[in-house]
Short mmCIF file of C-alpha atoms in Angstrom, two decimals:
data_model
loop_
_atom_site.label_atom_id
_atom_site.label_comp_id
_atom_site.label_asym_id
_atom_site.label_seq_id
_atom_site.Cartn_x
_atom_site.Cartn_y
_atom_site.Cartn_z
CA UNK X 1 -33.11 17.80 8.41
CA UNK X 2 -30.69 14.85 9.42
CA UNK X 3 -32.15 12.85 12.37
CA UNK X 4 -29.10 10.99 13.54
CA UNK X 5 -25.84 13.01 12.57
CA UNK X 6 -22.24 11.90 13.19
CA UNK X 7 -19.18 13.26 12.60
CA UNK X 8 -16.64 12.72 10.83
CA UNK X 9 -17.95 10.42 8.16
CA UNK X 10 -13.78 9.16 7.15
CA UNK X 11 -11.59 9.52 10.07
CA UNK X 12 -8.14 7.87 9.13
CA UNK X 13 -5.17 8.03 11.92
CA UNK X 14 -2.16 6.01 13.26
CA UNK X 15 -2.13 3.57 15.74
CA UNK X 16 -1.31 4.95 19.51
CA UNK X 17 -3.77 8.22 18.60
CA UNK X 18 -6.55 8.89 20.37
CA UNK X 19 -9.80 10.17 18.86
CA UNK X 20 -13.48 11.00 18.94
CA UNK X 21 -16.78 10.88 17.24
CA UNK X 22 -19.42 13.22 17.94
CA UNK X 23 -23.22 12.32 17.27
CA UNK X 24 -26.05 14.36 17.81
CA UNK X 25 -30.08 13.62 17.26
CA UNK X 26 -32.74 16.31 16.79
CA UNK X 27 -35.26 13.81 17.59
CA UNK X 28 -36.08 14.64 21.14
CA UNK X 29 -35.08 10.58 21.70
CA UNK X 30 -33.58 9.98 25.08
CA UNK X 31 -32.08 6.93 24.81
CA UNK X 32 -28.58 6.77 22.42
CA UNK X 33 -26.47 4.07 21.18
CA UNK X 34 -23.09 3.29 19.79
CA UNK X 35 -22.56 0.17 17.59
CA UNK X 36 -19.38 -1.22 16.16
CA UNK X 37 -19.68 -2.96 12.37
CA UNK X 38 -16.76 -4.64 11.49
CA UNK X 39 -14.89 -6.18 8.25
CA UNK X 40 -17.37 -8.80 8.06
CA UNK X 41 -20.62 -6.76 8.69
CA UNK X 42 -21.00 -7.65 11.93
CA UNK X 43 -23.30 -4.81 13.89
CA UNK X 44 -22.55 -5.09 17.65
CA UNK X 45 -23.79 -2.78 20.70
CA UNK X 46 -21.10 -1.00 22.05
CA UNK X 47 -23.01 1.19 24.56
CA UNK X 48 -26.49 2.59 25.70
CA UNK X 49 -27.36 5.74 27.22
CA UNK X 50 -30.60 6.56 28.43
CA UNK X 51 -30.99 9.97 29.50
CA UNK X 52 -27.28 10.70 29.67
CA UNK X 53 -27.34 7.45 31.96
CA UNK X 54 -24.97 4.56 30.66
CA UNK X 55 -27.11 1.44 30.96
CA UNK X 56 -25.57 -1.02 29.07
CA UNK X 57 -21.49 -1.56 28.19
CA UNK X 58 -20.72 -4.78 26.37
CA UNK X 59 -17.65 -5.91 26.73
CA UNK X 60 -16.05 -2.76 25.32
CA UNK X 61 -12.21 -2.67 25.87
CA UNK X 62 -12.41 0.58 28.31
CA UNK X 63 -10.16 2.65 25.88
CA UNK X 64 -13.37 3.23 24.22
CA UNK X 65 -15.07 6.11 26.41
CA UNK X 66 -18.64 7.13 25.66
CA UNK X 67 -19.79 11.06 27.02
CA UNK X 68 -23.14 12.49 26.97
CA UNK X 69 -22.89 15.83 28.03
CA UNK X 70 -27.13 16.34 27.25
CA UNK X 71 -29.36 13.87 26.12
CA UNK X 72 -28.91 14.91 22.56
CA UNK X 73 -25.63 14.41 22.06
CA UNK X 74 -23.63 11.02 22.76
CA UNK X 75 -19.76 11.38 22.12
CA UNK X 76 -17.57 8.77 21.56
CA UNK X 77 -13.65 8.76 22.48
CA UNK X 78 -11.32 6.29 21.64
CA UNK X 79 -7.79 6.29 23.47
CA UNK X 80 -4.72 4.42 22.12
CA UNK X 81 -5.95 3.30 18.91
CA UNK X 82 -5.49 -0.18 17.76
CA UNK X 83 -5.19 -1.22 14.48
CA UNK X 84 -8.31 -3.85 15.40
CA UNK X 85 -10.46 -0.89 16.02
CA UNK X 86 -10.88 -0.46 12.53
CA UNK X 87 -14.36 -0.46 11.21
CA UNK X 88 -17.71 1.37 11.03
CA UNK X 89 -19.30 3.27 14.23
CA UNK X 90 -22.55 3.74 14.12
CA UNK X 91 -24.81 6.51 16.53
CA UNK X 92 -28.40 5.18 17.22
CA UNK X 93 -31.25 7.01 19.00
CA UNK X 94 -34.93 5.82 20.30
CA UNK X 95 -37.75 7.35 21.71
CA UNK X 96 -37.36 5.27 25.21
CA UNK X 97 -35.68 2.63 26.02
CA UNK X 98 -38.49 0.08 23.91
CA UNK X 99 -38.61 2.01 20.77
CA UNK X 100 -37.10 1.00 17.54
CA UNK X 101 -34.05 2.33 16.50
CA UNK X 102 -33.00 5.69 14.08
CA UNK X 103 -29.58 4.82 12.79
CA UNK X 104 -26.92 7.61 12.06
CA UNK X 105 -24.82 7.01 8.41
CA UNK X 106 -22.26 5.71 10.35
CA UNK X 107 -18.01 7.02 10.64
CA UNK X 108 -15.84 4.93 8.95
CA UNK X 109 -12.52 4.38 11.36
CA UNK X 110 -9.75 3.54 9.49
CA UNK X 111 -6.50 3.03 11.48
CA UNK X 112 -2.80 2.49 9.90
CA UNK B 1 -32.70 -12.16 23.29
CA UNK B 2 -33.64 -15.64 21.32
CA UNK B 3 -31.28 -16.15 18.17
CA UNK B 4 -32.92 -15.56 14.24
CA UNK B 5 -31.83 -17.44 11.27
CA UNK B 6 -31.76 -16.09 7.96
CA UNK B 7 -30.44 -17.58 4.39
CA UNK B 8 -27.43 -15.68 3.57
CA UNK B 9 -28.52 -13.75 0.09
CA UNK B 10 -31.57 -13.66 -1.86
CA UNK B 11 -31.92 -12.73 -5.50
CA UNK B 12 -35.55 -11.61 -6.44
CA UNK B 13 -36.07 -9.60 -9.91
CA UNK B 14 -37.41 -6.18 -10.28
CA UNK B 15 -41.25 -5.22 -9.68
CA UNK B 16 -41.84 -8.94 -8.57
CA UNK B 17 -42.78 -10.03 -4.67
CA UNK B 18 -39.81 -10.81 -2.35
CA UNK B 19 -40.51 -13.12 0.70
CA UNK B 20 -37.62 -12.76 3.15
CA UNK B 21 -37.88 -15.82 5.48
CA UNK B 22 -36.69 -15.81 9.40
CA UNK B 23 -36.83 -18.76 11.19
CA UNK B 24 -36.82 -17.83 15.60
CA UNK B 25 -37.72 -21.72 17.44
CA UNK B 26 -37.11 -20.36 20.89
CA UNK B 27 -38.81 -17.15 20.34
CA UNK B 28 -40.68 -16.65 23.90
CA UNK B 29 -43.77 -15.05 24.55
CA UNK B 30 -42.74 -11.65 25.52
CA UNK B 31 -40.94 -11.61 22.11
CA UNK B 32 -41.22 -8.57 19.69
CA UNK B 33 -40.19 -9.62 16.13
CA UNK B 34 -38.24 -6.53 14.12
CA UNK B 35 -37.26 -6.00 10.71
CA UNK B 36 -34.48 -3.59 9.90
CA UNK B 37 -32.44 -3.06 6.58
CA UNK B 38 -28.95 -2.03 5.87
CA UNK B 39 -28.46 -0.47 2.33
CA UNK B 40 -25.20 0.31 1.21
CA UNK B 41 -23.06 2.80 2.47
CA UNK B 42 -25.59 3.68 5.13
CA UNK B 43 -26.25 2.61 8.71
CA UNK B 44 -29.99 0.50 9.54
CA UNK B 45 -33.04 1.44 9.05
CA UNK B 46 -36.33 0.82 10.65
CA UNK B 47 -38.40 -1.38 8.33
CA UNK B 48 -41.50 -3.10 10.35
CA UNK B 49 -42.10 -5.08 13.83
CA UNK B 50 -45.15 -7.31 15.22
CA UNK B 51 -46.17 -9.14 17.97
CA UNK B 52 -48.43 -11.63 16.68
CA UNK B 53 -50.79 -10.18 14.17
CA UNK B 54 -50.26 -9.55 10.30
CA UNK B 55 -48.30 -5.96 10.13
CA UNK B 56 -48.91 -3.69 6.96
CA UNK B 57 -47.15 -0.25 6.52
CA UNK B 58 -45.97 1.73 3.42
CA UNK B 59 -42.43 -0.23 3.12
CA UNK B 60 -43.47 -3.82 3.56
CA UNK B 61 -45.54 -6.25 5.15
CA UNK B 62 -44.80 -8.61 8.05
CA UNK B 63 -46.21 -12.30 7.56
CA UNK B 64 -46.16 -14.23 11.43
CA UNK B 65 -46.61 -18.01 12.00
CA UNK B 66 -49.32 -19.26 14.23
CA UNK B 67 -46.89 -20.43 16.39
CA UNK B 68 -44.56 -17.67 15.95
CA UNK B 69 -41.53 -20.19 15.57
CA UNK B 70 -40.67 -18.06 11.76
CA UNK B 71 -42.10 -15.10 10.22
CA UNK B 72 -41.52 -13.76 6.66
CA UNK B 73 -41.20 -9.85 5.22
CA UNK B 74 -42.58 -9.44 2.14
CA UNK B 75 -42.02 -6.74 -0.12
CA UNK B 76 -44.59 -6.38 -2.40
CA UNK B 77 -42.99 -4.67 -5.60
CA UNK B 78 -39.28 -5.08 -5.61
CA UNK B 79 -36.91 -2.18 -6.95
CA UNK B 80 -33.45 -1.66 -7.49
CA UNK B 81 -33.59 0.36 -4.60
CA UNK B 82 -34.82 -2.29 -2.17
CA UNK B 83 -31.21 -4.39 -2.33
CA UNK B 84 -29.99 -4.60 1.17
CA UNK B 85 -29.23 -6.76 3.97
CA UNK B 86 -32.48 -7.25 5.90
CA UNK B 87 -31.67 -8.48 9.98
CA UNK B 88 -34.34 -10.09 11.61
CA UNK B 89 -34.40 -9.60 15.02
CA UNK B 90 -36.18 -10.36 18.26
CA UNK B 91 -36.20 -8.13 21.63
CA UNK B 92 -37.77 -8.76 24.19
CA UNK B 93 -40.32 -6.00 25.24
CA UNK B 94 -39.42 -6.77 28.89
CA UNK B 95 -35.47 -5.69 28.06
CA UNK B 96 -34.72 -2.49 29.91
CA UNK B 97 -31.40 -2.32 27.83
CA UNK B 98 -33.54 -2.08 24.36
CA UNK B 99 -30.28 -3.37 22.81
CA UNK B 100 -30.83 -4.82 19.61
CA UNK B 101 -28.72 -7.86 18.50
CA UNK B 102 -28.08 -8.11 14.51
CA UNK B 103 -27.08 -11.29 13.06
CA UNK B 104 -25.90 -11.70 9.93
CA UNK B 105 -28.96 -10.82 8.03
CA UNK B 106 -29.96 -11.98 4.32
CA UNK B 107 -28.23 -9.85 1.62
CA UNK B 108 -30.92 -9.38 -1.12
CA UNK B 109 -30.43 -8.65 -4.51
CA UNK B 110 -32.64 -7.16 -7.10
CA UNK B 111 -31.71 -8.21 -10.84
CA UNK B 112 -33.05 -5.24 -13.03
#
């Protein structure tokens, strides 16, 4: 059974689209994340949501629009797409908002 | 959270040790030291933490200073399976946030 699921894996569109990314955990975690990996492996946070609460937004242009409509799910939509937005998203989960981290196998965005 | 710094890449050959070195000066008290890995192709993983003490579990083993100023994660048998990027990283087990901060890691590779 997959832990941290996301979908799509490949999600290639044109620039000016707008787009999400759906991840779900069977875990029974309540605290979610969204990170960003870019060209150069860089992992950055994007977003934390503890039980469907945001609690932490870094610095995240606000076309990027996280939605957790239960505490299983945390959905992330992307409006006007740049070509910079290209790169990796990765869904997290953890038990609370101290536990270590169960990583999803990540969407690769690729926009032209 | 205090910064981590990790050599680039490490080559260690197959069924040998691997020490994976992490140097953290400013770590503070309230400092919990984590270990996750990146293989390719798939988001993080979970490898070990510690406080202060020696850690032990099934994947690796976690190797703290006295002074907690470095640390080192030591796998004990390499295999061809084990290259990754390993990120050392510190949170702070006061953070409410429980947003974890990846550097650059050290890319390790296992010559068969």
């Amino acid at each position: 059974d997959t832990a941290v699921s996301q979908t799509p894996k490949y999600l290639v569109t044109q620039m000016g689209n707008d787009k999400s990314i759906k991840c779900e955990q069977n875990l029974g975690h309540d605290t979610m994340y969204w990170y960003k990996q870019d060209s150069k492996k860089f992992l950055k946070i994007m977003f934390s949501y503890n039980n469907k609460e945001l609690i932490i937004n870094e610095t995240v242009p606000n076309r990027f629009s996280p939605k957790s409509p239960d505490k299983a799910h945390l959905n992330l939509h992307i409006n006007s797409l740049e070509l910079g937005d290209s790169a990796v998203y990765f869904c997290a989960s953890s038990l609370h908002s101290r536990g270590g981290y169960t990583f999803g196998s990540g969407t690769r965005l690729t926009v032209v | 959270d205090a910064k981590t710094t990790q050599p680039n890449s490490m080559e260690s050959n197959e069924e040998e040790p691997v020490h994976l070195p992490c140097n953290h000066s400013t770590i503070s008290g309230t400092d919990y030291i984590h270990w996750y890995r990146q293989l390719p192709s798939q988001g993080p993983e979970y490898v070990i933490h510690g406080l202060t003490s020696n850690v032990n579990n099934r994947m690796a083993s976690l190797a703290i200073a006295e002074d907690r100023k470095s640390s080192t994660l030591i796998l004990h048998r390499a295999t061809l399976r084990d290259a990754a990027v390993y990120y050392c990283i510190l949170r702070d087990v006061q953070d409410t946030g429980n947003q974890f901060y990846f550097g650059t890691g050290t890319s390790l590779t296992v010559i068969p």
